[in-house]
Every structure is written in C-alpha cells, then in structure tokens.
Amino acid sequence: MEVVLRVRRFNPETDQKAYWAEYTLNDIRRTDRVLDLLHHVKWYIDGTLTLRRSCAHGICGSDAMRINGVNRLACKALVKDYVKGERGKIEVAPILGLPVIKDLIVDMEPFFDHYREVMPYFINDSPPPEKERLQSQEERAIFDEGTKCILCAACTTSCPSFWANGTYVGPAAIVQAHRFIFDSRDTGGQERLAILSENNGVWRCRTIYNCTSACPRDIPVTQLIADVKMAATGVKVVPEPSPRFTAEKVGTEAEDAPR
Amino acid sequence: MQTHQFDAVIVGAGGAGLMAALYASRGVKTAVISKLYPTRSHTGAAQGGIGAALGNEEEDNPEWHAYDTVKGGDYLVDQDAAEILAREAIDAVYELEHFGLPFDRTPEGKIAQRRFGGHTAEHGKRPIRRACHAADRTGHMILQTLYQQCIKNKVEFFDEYHAVDLIMNDGKPAGIVAINIATGELHVFHAKAIMFGTGGWGKVWSITSNAYTLTGDGNSICFRRGIPMEDMEFYQFHPTGIYRLGILITEGVRGEGGVLINGKGERFMTKYAPTIKDLASRDVVSRAIYTEIQEGNGVGGEDYVYLDITPKTVNKFLEEAGESRRIDRDYIESKLPDILDFCRTYLGVDPVEEPMPVQPTAHYAMGGIPTNIHAEVVIDEKNTVMRGLYAAGECACVSVHGANRLGTNSLVDLVVFGRRAGQNIVEYCKQADFTPLPANPTSEVEVEIERLRNANGNTRVADLRIAMQKTMTDYVGIFRTGDGMQKAVDEVRALKEKYRTDLKIDDRGKVFNHDMLEAWELGSLLDLAEVTAVAALERTESRGGHARGDYEKRDDANWLKHSLAHLQADGNITLTYKPVTITKYEPKERVY
C-alpha cells in the first residue's frame, strides 16, 4: 500500500522556521510501525531526518510524538491504525509544550526537571532490616499502576494545562509521586504532597483526561492524579489496586513457568 | 573541545553503569556518560526476574545457583565468579528492595520468587523458585529504581553524550572522548578510573530482541585501543522472537503449555528433545527451529514456525500427556498480558485464537571485555590487570555465563559486578593519580568523525548494515560450519573496506547528527562482527551457543578454555587462550 508521510521538520542549522515535508512511501505493510516509516525515510530518502528511538517495542519511552494530532509512541503506532484503504496519509510532529531542537526531537530537560522536583525516589531513613522490608500483597497492589511509567512524556505533553503553563509539574511527575506516596514502605509522602500542593502542583490539573488517553502503558493517569489531589486535602485515600492483582486467580502453575 | 575532570567516569547508564555510579559517587567525584537518557537503557526490557537463592518460597542455597550457572554455561564458566554471583545475588536483591524496588510479594509479604529455565534444587533434581520478580517488568523496575537512587544521591549525568574513544597515554587509560549529541562538540573526560557498562551488540544480526542502540560501542572503543575481547564466539539466540521483529516472547509461553509447530503441523520438538520437548534449553530449541526451516518445514516455506498457546492445542497435548490441567482464555489473559499485547499490537494476531509466528532472535552476548572478579579489565592470558579500567554487565566477560547464559543471570550479573566495580573504583581512585592527558587527545577520533560527517560515497549505512546482518545471520548464527564462517570473515572484511571508502552520509550538521552517529555505530558493529566470526571459526568444537555442523561434539581436551581476540597494529586479529577457572564442578555432559 501507499502512504504519504507528512513530517514536521526543522533544522536549527539551516531553517528559519518549521515546515511540513511529504514523503510518498510504497510497498508499506499494514502492520508496519510509524517508526518503520520514519526509518525508511531516514535510511533511504533523507538521512537528515532526526528522531529519538531505541527499543522499538514500547518499553524505553524514547519515541513519543504527535501522530495525526495525538501523542503516541511511534513504535506502538501501526499504519493500519491510521490508513484503512490502499492509500492514505499519516502526519507526524514533535510533542507539544517542549522546545523543538531538531525535527522530532524536543528538549526533554524541562520534563526531567519536573520529574526531579517531586522527589521521585524511595525515602525511608530508618535502618533497613537484614532481609527485605515486608509489604503485604494488598499494600503492593495499590501503587502498581504508577510503576509502569516509562517517562516518555506522552501524558505531560498532551496536557493543555501544561501547554498553557510550563511550570506545572505535569501528569508524569504526579504519577511518579503517586508511586511513592502510596508505597507503604516510603516515609516521604507528606513532603511530596507539600510540593504538589504548591501553585505549580496537582491543582493545575483540570481533569481533561488527555493524559490517560495518551499513555502508551495504559496507566489511569487522571485517576492517579485524583488520588493525589484527595491525599493533598488530607483525606485518607486507598487507591484502586491494579487489575493485574484483581484478576481471578486461576491456579499457581503459571507462576512457576520459566520466563 | 571542552575538558572535564572526574575521579571516575562511567560509560553507559543501564543497570551495571547505574549500580557502579551509585557506589562510586559515594566516595569519589563521578560522572556518568550515556548516549541515551538513562531510563531508555535496555536493562528496562528485561522481563522475567532476577535469580537469588533467598529461599522465600522453598529451601534454596546459593551453591545450587552456582552449580546451575556453571552447568548452564556448558562448563566454560569461571567457577569462582559463578560462586560470587550466586552468593552476592542475595544481598544485592535485598539492597534493591531497600532502594524501594517494588517486587511482587508472597502472602507473608516477602519478595515473591518463581521458577525459571535451568534453575534447580540440589544440582538438577527439580525446578526451584529462585527468580525474584516484579510482574513481567523486572528489568524496568531495576532500571527505574537505580536511576531514582542516582537522582537522590545527586550523581552527575551527561545524558546524550556518545563516547567515541578511550584515551590511552603510555599504555595507561587517561579518559574518554565523547560527543555531546545536542551540539556535536567533543568533550574530554579526564579520569583516574573508567568503567564501561555499555551493553550488548545484538544489531550485528538481522533478527534481534535488542534495541536499535545496542551496537557494542564500548567494546569497539576498547578493542581499537588494544583491549582483547573474550569468548566472542558465544552469542545467545533466544528461540522465540516475534517473526520479522525479533521482539522477545518469553519462555513462559512454553512453560504454560505452548508448543512449537512447523509448517506441516507437526510438534517437531519431540524429535529433538524427546523428554522435555519444547522446554529444552535455549540453544537446543533455537537449533531445532533453524533445522526445521532449513529443511523447508517453515510455515508456508517461510523462515518461521508457529508458537501455539491456543487453549485448543494446549489442552489437546495436555490430555495426550495424561495431565489433568487445562487452560482457557482467562488463564492466558491473566498470565501473559504483555505477550498478548505485543502480538495484538504488532501482528494483529490474537494468541488466544491463533498461533504466533516466531523465529529465533539474537539476544545476549556471553563474551566481551575480559574482567576479573573485581570488575577490573584484564588484558592477556595471564589475567594482567589494566589498572584504572573496569567493565560490568553485558559488555563484560567475567565469565559467569560461559558458553550459554542462564535466564535471570543477566540481571544478577549487572547488579553484582556493577556494585563491585563501583566499590573498587573508590578504593582505586583514593590511591591513584591521574594519568596525564596526551597532547591533542581528540585528534585521532576527530579525523574519523569528520570523515563520516562528510562521507560522500555511494553506499548507504542502512544497506551496509543489512548486508552485515545477513552475512552474520547466515554464517555465524545459530548453526555454523567452517566454510560458512570463513565466508563471513571474508565478507565482513569486504564490507569494512566499503565502510572505509564508499560511505554516503546526508547530514553535514553538528546538532543531533544521528545520521553520522548511526554510521559510527555501524563501525562498532562491523568490528564486533569480524571478531565474532574470527573467534568462532577458530573454535573447532560445539559448546553452548556455538554449534558447528563440522564439529558436533564438545571437546574438553582441546577447548575447555576462553578465547581472547587481539587487534594487531596491521588490523589483523589474533587469538590467544586462557584456562577456565574450575573450583569444584568437574565438567560433564550437559543433560537436562
């Protein structure tokens, strides 16, 4: 099949402003990833096309971009998601709200700055036991969703509140904070909630749900933000356990399987 | 050019690099250089678990873990290193937990453990629950946790800096040259201690589970500066990668009852491993799939077979085997969610309804930069230490994996030996002086970078890379012969010549010039492809991941030894050998 790939391009060394470039690609498979199309352009048509990517199967979080106007990982977006017939068009642009450096590459530093602001690390200053700190399965289940985050920035850069005000820490940072606030072993929750109660914290969220739609890991981002909002008001919150832990138990055999 | 000075510089920010950084930064001024943001590193793609004899689920013993490691490696493992690996794994896993790693839990609240291929109780008597896990994203959790701890401890990162040279002065390591990818500027990192934790090089082959960025840069940098490469002929091919994409499908699918089916509809593993069939070790299953495809038994004559986990098929074989267990849709959905997601996303195939097309996928390098048990790089058959130089993780060869790595041991390796590297770097830096930088430390590498940036020939990087991958897949893959490997050596050398003389690069810019960097990475891959082919050709036996049609048996009398490949000044590669360290396990035939 034939796909016209439109790519928002900008080279800081040669261009005054960004522009759309069009590449007509033939012999495309319906199951090709958008990443494959971008590689095709880069490898065979124009080597100057520039993007970040690494694992190419949705785990490393390098290749978040706007595909037909919606934030996706280019390695998890397939041609068939966008083109139904024998020919069609796919539009790729950099994620919004972060400065574009070159083509599809944006400056990730503001994103990681916000990440670092929320103390995204385990805090417990009491001396650890000789073995593991104990944690019940129920305690473990309530912060599972946030641990899936790959820091791809798809959520934060889909958020109109973040577009409007880049000082807002954004959904990804709140998800990271959630992961520790609700970890029974962690003692830094109040400090994080204080940070997130400030001007640029959790109250900038207007519950628009773009983040949840954008997440390539199916994290219920808006729900996690709601948990943090509740906790920030002093309400005792027990987040919903991950569906992974609530699925019907069907025997223990599989737990034993080699992986 | 900018120059920085740190006591220690760590190249690579995966599990090994971050673990080393955490320890080194507690004692000395440390920098981490990574061509990716640290959380993009491929440690994050590891799924199943990290092996440690905690005994949380049943009685276990690190000595059993060490034995399994030695046997899994077809006795090419250095046994002192395997004992350290198994013993220190326990403390390392507790340490990860203390760092906040969210392991799954037992009903008592302890770290949950599960069974895994090759891990046994009492020296092979029965499978054991040793793999500590966090869902099927254990590697992701390790990477995130270590990065979080590095932030907490204010480790200094140079993200998106691509290391391109190891600076040597008078035979001693003095620092690293790296490109700041965002500006194209060269930076010199002057250091007392340098550690490589740069991962693997699966992109040497066509089909791989590895990320695009796994191009063996660290190994190539070292090799060009005279550091030998150990056991490069041993590379692991995992039996089940998604057809064409190489994305890994865990052994767990077969553990659940999934079976491999050829184009004739036959469950062919019964021919190759009559007892344990589809759950034979990785090297055995990969060879069986390869043989079926070569004999024209791929599906539709193509180069793939089916992996079938549909309840209909699985239950049929369970019934035939006289087992009472049956599976259904819900069971698969709850146990293999990521695999279902991958297949549905990338193949449009629902594994609950229809079989998955799979083929073996290049997965893991057992060989690499030779080190001793202190993570110090050693440079000859007498294990002479190159003071100030360290390596850990997949890029290194301790050797704990020997001729075939056991599942979960990659994660163990990087935390245990990454930690040892960090600790030893602190001790070393406290008593060592800086080796002075040579005059113009960037001049040599700058010439090569400028050559690439302005390359104006006719051959595209992608075409050269594909040609190399095809050659290596055909001749230095799962199944090898002397004639084929000789062909590979010749062809890779011809490709290297093309790389030197006829490359075509479009991007002449400085800012994020990935076009040039991909060419640079191809240079690393070509180096490692050549070393692999040369080392493999020389080894006239079959052992673990190195299987030859013309030498089908393991030959302990002549080949119970590690290879060391050295680059000579004239560009030729020579091989020397060093003995395997044997402490208590006498080599015997490997039967599961």
PDB file of N, CA, C and O in Angstrom, chain B residues 113-161:
ATOM      1  N   GLN B 113       9.055 -15.192  44.429  1.00  0.00           N
ATOM      2  CA  GLN B 113      10.010 -15.858  43.539  1.00  0.00           C
ATOM      3  C   GLN B 113       9.291 -16.895  42.697  1.00  0.00           C
ATOM      4  O   GLN B 113       8.308 -17.490  43.134  1.00  0.00           O
ATOM      5  N   ARG B 114       9.796 -17.116  41.490  1.00  0.00           N
ATOM      6  CA  ARG B 114       9.174 -18.128  40.642  1.00  0.00           C
ATOM      7  C   ARG B 114      10.229 -18.977  39.946  1.00  0.00           C
ATOM      8  O   ARG B 114      11.407 -18.671  39.972  1.00  0.00           O
ATOM      9  N   ARG B 115       9.740 -20.036  39.323  1.00  0.00           N
ATOM     10  CA  ARG B 115      10.647 -20.945  38.631  1.00  0.00           C
ATOM     11  C   ARG B 115      11.117 -20.341  37.315  1.00  0.00           C
ATOM     12  O   ARG B 115      10.477 -19.457  36.763  1.00  0.00           O
ATOM     13  N   PHE B 116      12.215 -20.860  36.838  1.00  0.00           N
ATOM     14  CA  PHE B 116      12.826 -20.328  35.628  1.00  0.00           C
ATOM     15  C   PHE B 116      13.692 -21.403  34.996  1.00  0.00           C
ATOM     16  O   PHE B 116      14.207 -22.269  35.707  1.00  0.00           O
ATOM     17  N   GLY B 117      13.852 -21.338  33.696  1.00  0.00           N
ATOM     18  CA  GLY B 117      14.614 -22.357  32.986  1.00  0.00           C
ATOM     19  C   GLY B 117      16.017 -22.539  33.549  1.00  0.00           C
ATOM     20  O   GLY B 117      16.745 -21.579  33.749  1.00  0.00           O
ATOM     21  N   GLY B 118      16.374 -23.784  33.837  1.00  0.00           N
ATOM     22  CA  GLY B 118      17.738 -24.104  34.246  1.00  0.00           C
ATOM     23  C   GLY B 118      18.034 -23.905  35.715  1.00  0.00           C
ATOM     24  O   GLY B 118      19.111 -24.280  36.185  1.00  0.00           O
ATOM     25  N   HIS B 119      17.114 -23.313  36.469  1.00  0.00           N
ATOM     26  CA  HIS B 119      17.342 -23.119  37.907  1.00  0.00           C
ATOM     27  C   HIS B 119      16.738 -24.298  38.670  1.00  0.00           C
ATOM     28  O   HIS B 119      15.538 -24.546  38.579  1.00  0.00           O
ATOM     29  N   THR B 120      17.581 -24.978  39.440  1.00  0.00           N
ATOM     30  CA  THR B 120      17.137 -26.226  40.063  1.00  0.00           C
ATOM     31  C   THR B 120      17.570 -26.328  41.528  1.00  0.00           C
ATOM     32  O   THR B 120      18.451 -25.608  41.982  1.00  0.00           O
ATOM     33  N   ALA B 121      16.941 -27.266  42.211  1.00  0.00           N
ATOM     34  CA  ALA B 121      17.326 -27.595  43.580  1.00  0.00           C
ATOM     35  C   ALA B 121      18.239 -28.821  43.571  1.00  0.00           C
ATOM     36  O   ALA B 121      18.073 -29.713  42.726  1.00  0.00           O
ATOM     37  N   GLU B 122      19.162 -28.835  44.480  1.00  0.00           N
ATOM     38  CA  GLU B 122      20.040 -29.991  44.684  1.00  0.00           C
ATOM     39  C   GLU B 122      20.666 -30.493  43.386  1.00  0.00           C
ATOM     40  O   GLU B 122      20.587 -31.669  43.050  1.00  0.00           O
ATOM     41  N   HIS B 123      21.281 -29.574  42.668  1.00  0.00           N
ATOM     42  CA  HIS B 123      22.058 -29.945  41.474  1.00  0.00           C
ATOM     43  C   HIS B 123      21.235 -30.686  40.428  1.00  0.00           C
ATOM     44  O   HIS B 123      21.580 -31.795  40.038  1.00  0.00           O
ATOM     45  N   GLY B 124      20.135 -30.066  40.031  1.00  0.00           N
ATOM     46  CA  GLY B 124      19.382 -30.603  38.897  1.00  0.00           C
ATOM     47  C   GLY B 124      18.234 -31.518  39.247  1.00  0.00           C
ATOM     48  O   GLY B 124      17.593 -32.075  38.361  1.00  0.00           O
ATOM     49  N   LYS B 125      17.954 -31.677  40.540  1.00  0.00           N
ATOM     50  CA  LYS B 125      16.908 -32.657  40.906  1.00  0.00           C
ATOM     51  C   LYS B 125      15.513 -32.187  40.541  1.00  0.00           C
ATOM     52  O   LYS B 125      14.689 -32.972  40.109  1.00  0.00           O
ATOM     53  N   ARG B 126      15.214 -30.893  40.764  1.00  0.00           N
ATOM     54  CA  ARG B 126      13.871 -30.400  40.445  1.00  0.00           C
ATOM     55  C   ARG B 126      13.923 -28.872  40.298  1.00  0.00           C
ATOM     56  O   ARG B 126      14.834 -28.233  40.831  1.00  0.00           O
ATOM     57  N   PRO B 127      12.945 -28.341  39.556  1.00  0.00           N
ATOM     58  CA  PRO B 127      12.918 -26.884  39.385  1.00  0.00           C
ATOM     59  C   PRO B 127      12.723 -26.179  40.730  1.00  0.00           C
ATOM     60  O   PRO B 127      12.116 -26.738  41.649  1.00  0.00           O
ATOM     61  N   ILE B 128      13.255 -24.954  40.794  1.00  0.00           N
ATOM     62  CA  ILE B 128      13.154 -24.232  42.063  1.00  0.00           C
ATOM     63  C   ILE B 128      12.695 -22.798  41.821  1.00  0.00           C
ATOM     64  O   ILE B 128      12.959 -22.220  40.770  1.00  0.00           O
ATOM     65  N   ARG B 129      12.004 -22.240  42.812  1.00  0.00           N
ATOM     66  CA  ARG B 129      11.556 -20.842  42.711  1.00  0.00           C
ATOM     67  C   ARG B 129      12.665 -19.928  43.198  1.00  0.00           C
ATOM     68  O   ARG B 129      12.862 -19.786  44.408  1.00  0.00           O
ATOM     69  N   ARG B 130      13.379 -19.349  42.233  1.00  0.00           N
ATOM     70  CA  ARG B 130      14.539 -18.524  42.572  1.00  0.00           C
ATOM     71  C   ARG B 130      14.448 -17.125  41.953  1.00  0.00           C
ATOM     72  O   ARG B 130      15.137 -16.208  42.401  1.00  0.00           O
ATOM     73  N   ALA B 131      13.609 -16.950  40.951  1.00  0.00           N
ATOM     74  CA  ALA B 131      13.568 -15.685  40.216  1.00  0.00           C
ATOM     75  C   ALA B 131      12.691 -14.660  40.938  1.00  0.00           C
ATOM     76  O   ALA B 131      11.465 -14.755  40.942  1.00  0.00           O
ATOM     77  N   CYS B 132      13.334 -13.670  41.545  1.00  0.00           N
ATOM     78  CA  CYS B 132      12.620 -12.573  42.217  1.00  0.00           C
ATOM     79  C   CYS B 132      12.087 -11.666  41.111  1.00  0.00           C
ATOM     80  O   CYS B 132      12.818 -11.320  40.187  1.00  0.00           O
ATOM     81  N   HIS B 133      10.810 -11.270  41.229  1.00  0.00           N
ATOM     82  CA  HIS B 133      10.244 -10.553  40.098  1.00  0.00           C
ATOM     83  C   HIS B 133       9.284  -9.454  40.515  1.00  0.00           C
ATOM     84  O   HIS B 133       8.738  -9.450  41.615  1.00  0.00           O
ATOM     85  N   ALA B 134       9.106  -8.534  39.602  1.00  0.00           N
ATOM     86  CA  ALA B 134       8.079  -7.503  39.704  1.00  0.00           C
ATOM     87  C   ALA B 134       7.278  -7.625  38.420  1.00  0.00           C
ATOM     88  O   ALA B 134       7.713  -7.168  37.371  1.00  0.00           O
ATOM     89  N   ALA B 135       6.137  -8.286  38.500  1.00  0.00           N
ATOM     90  CA  ALA B 135       5.333  -8.641  37.320  1.00  0.00           C
ATOM     91  C   ALA B 135       6.253  -9.245  36.261  1.00  0.00           C
ATOM     92  O   ALA B 135       7.156 -10.009  36.590  1.00  0.00           O
ATOM     93  N   ASP B 136       6.030  -8.880  34.991  1.00  0.00           N
ATOM     94  CA  ASP B 136       6.978  -9.304  33.965  1.00  0.00           C
ATOM     95  C   ASP B 136       7.712  -8.073  33.433  1.00  0.00           C
ATOM     96  O   ASP B 136       7.952  -7.918  32.258  1.00  0.00           O
ATOM     97  N   ARG B 137       8.059  -7.179  34.372  1.00  0.00           N
ATOM     98  CA  ARG B 137       8.839  -5.999  34.023  1.00  0.00           C
ATOM     99  C   ARG B 137       9.929  -5.770  35.072  1.00  0.00           C
ATOM    100  O   ARG B 137      10.173  -4.640  35.495  1.00  0.00           O
ATOM    101  N   THR B 138      10.589  -6.835  35.447  1.00  0.00           N
ATOM    102  CA  THR B 138      11.606  -6.747  36.491  1.00  0.00           C
ATOM    103  C   THR B 138      12.763  -5.829  36.087  1.00  0.00           C
ATOM    104  O   THR B 138      13.250  -5.041  36.897  1.00  0.00           O
ATOM    105  N   GLY B 139      13.178  -5.929  34.837  1.00  0.00           N
ATOM    106  CA  GLY B 139      14.288  -5.085  34.375  1.00  0.00           C
ATOM    107  C   GLY B 139      13.922  -3.612  34.407  1.00  0.00           C
ATOM    108  O   GLY B 139      14.723  -2.756  34.796  1.00  0.00           O
ATOM    109  N   HIS B 140      12.704  -3.316  33.988  1.00  0.00           N
ATOM    110  CA  HIS B 140      12.194  -1.936  34.040  1.00  0.00           C
ATOM    111  C   HIS B 140      12.266  -1.406  35.474  1.00  0.00           C
ATOM    112  O   HIS B 140      12.717  -0.280  35.710  1.00  0.00           O
ATOM    113  N   MET B 141      11.869  -2.217  36.421  1.00  0.00           N
ATOM    114  CA  MET B 141      11.873  -1.791  37.823  1.00  0.00           C
ATOM    115  C   MET B 141      13.305  -1.581  38.336  1.00  0.00           C
ATOM    116  O   MET B 141      13.562  -0.660  39.114  1.00  0.00           O
ATOM    117  N   ILE B 142      14.214  -2.453  37.931  1.00  0.00           N
ATOM    118  CA  ILE B 142      15.613  -2.288  38.360  1.00  0.00           C
ATOM    119  C   ILE B 142      16.176  -0.989  37.795  1.00  0.00           C
ATOM    120  O   ILE B 142      16.788  -0.187  38.509  1.00  0.00           O
ATOM    121  N   LEU B 143      15.940  -0.762  36.508  1.00  0.00           N
ATOM    122  CA  LEU B 143      16.471   0.444  35.872  1.00  0.00           C
ATOM    123  C   LEU B 143      15.900   1.704  36.519  1.00  0.00           C
ATOM    124  O   LEU B 143      16.637   2.645  36.852  1.00  0.00           O
ATOM    125  N   GLN B 144      14.568   1.729  36.694  1.00  0.00           N
ATOM    126  CA  GLN B 144      13.934   2.903  37.303  1.00  0.00           C
ATOM    127  C   GLN B 144      14.454   3.131  38.720  1.00  0.00           C
ATOM    128  O   GLN B 144      14.763   4.255  39.114  1.00  0.00           O
ATOM    129  N   THR B 145      14.529   2.059  39.490  1.00  0.00           N
ATOM    130  CA  THR B 145      14.937   2.188  40.891  1.00  0.00           C
ATOM    131  C   THR B 145      16.365   2.715  41.008  1.00  0.00           C
ATOM    132  O   THR B 145      16.649   3.596  41.823  1.00  0.00           O
ATOM    133  N   LEU B 146      17.259   2.178  40.198  1.00  0.00           N
ATOM    134  CA  LEU B 146      18.647   2.632  40.270  1.00  0.00           C
ATOM    135  C   LEU B 146      18.779   4.088  39.814  1.00  0.00           C
ATOM    136  O   LEU B 146      19.528   4.868  40.389  1.00  0.00           O
ATOM    137  N   TYR B 147      18.011   4.449  38.777  1.00  0.00           N
ATOM    138  CA  TYR B 147      18.062   5.839  38.319  1.00  0.00           C
ATOM    139  C   TYR B 147      17.528   6.774  39.409  1.00  0.00           C
ATOM    140  O   TYR B 147      18.096   7.837  39.682  1.00  0.00           O
ATOM    141  N   GLN B 148      16.433   6.357  40.049  1.00  0.00           N
ATOM    142  CA  GLN B 148      15.866   7.157  41.145  1.00  0.00           C
ATOM    143  C   GLN B 148      16.911   7.368  42.246  1.00  0.00           C
ATOM    144  O   GLN B 148      17.070   8.479  42.770  1.00  0.00           O
ATOM    145  N   GLN B 149      17.608   6.302  42.595  1.00  0.00           N
ATOM    146  CA  GLN B 149      18.612   6.418  43.650  1.00  0.00           C
ATOM    147  C   GLN B 149      19.766   7.319  43.215  1.00  0.00           C
ATOM    148  O   GLN B 149      20.334   8.043  44.036  1.00  0.00           O
ATOM    149  N   CYS B 150      20.103   7.278  41.948  1.00  0.00           N
ATOM    150  CA  CYS B 150      21.161   8.166  41.451  1.00  0.00           C
ATOM    151  C   CYS B 150      20.727   9.627  41.564  1.00  0.00           C
ATOM    152  O   CYS B 150      21.531  10.500  41.891  1.00  0.00           O
ATOM    153  N   ILE B 151      19.448   9.902  41.285  1.00  0.00           N
ATOM    154  CA  ILE B 151      18.942  11.267  41.436  1.00  0.00           C
ATOM    155  C   ILE B 151      19.009  11.678  42.907  1.00  0.00           C
ATOM    156  O   ILE B 151      19.475  12.769  43.256  1.00  0.00           O
ATOM    157  N   LYS B 152      18.576  10.767  43.762  1.00  0.00           N
ATOM    158  CA  LYS B 152      18.591  11.049  45.199  1.00  0.00           C
ATOM    159  C   LYS B 152      20.009  11.377  45.658  1.00  0.00           C
ATOM    160  O   LYS B 152      20.215  12.265  46.484  1.00  0.00           O
ATOM    161  N   ASN B 153      20.971  10.660  45.139  1.00  0.00           N
ATOM    162  CA  ASN B 153      22.368  10.844  45.549  1.00  0.00           C
ATOM    163  C   ASN B 153      23.127  11.842  44.678  1.00  0.00           C
ATOM    164  O   ASN B 153      24.348  11.927  44.743  1.00  0.00           O
ATOM    165  N   LYS B 154      22.368  12.563  43.837  1.00  0.00           N
ATOM    166  CA  LYS B 154      22.937  13.639  43.029  1.00  0.00           C
ATOM    167  C   LYS B 154      24.133  13.211  42.181  1.00  0.00           C
ATOM    168  O   LYS B 154      25.144  13.914  42.073  1.00  0.00           O
ATOM    169  N   VAL B 155      23.999  12.047  41.585  1.00  0.00           N
ATOM    170  CA  VAL B 155      25.023  11.591  40.640  1.00  0.00           C
ATOM    171  C   VAL B 155      25.009  12.514  39.425  1.00  0.00           C
ATOM    172  O   VAL B 155      23.949  12.955  38.978  1.00  0.00           O
ATOM    173  N   GLU B 156      26.188  12.826  38.916  1.00  0.00           N
ATOM    174  CA  GLU B 156      26.273  13.752  37.790  1.00  0.00           C
ATOM    175  C   GLU B 156      26.175  12.991  36.459  1.00  0.00           C
ATOM    176  O   GLU B 156      26.993  12.114  36.180  1.00  0.00           O
ATOM    177  N   PHE B 157      25.154  13.350  35.669  1.00  0.00           N
ATOM    178  CA  PHE B 157      24.927  12.667  34.392  1.00  0.00           C
ATOM    179  C   PHE B 157      25.266  13.574  33.220  1.00  0.00           C
ATOM    180  O   PHE B 157      24.977  14.768  33.245  1.00  0.00           O
ATOM    181  N   PHE B 158      25.844  12.984  32.205  1.00  0.00           N
ATOM    182  CA  PHE B 158      25.981  13.638  30.917  1.00  0.00           C
ATOM    183  C   PHE B 158      25.124  12.829  29.933  1.00  0.00           C
ATOM    184  O   PHE B 158      25.592  11.891  29.299  1.00  0.00           O
ATOM    185  N   ASP B 159      23.823  13.185  29.877  1.00  0.00           N
ATOM    186  CA  ASP B 159      22.894  12.448  29.034  1.00  0.00           C
ATOM    187  C   ASP B 159      23.069  12.850  27.580  1.00  0.00           C
ATOM    188  O   ASP B 159      23.289  14.017  27.266  1.00  0.00           O
ATOM    189  N   GLU B 160      22.899  11.867  26.707  1.00  0.00           N
ATOM    190  CA  GLU B 160      23.053  12.065  25.273  1.00  0.00           C
ATOM    191  C   GLU B 160      24.455  12.583  24.931  1.00  0.00           C
ATOM    192  O   GLU B 160      24.628  13.494  24.126  1.00  0.00           O
ATOM    193  N   TYR B 161      25.419  11.982  25.576  1.00  0.00           N
ATOM    194  CA  TYR B 161      26.825  12.124  25.201  1.00  0.00           C
ATOM    195  C   TYR B 161      27.269  10.748  24.702  1.00  0.00           C
ATOM    196  O   TYR B 161      27.146   9.760  25.424  1.00  0.00           O
TER     197      TYR B 161
END
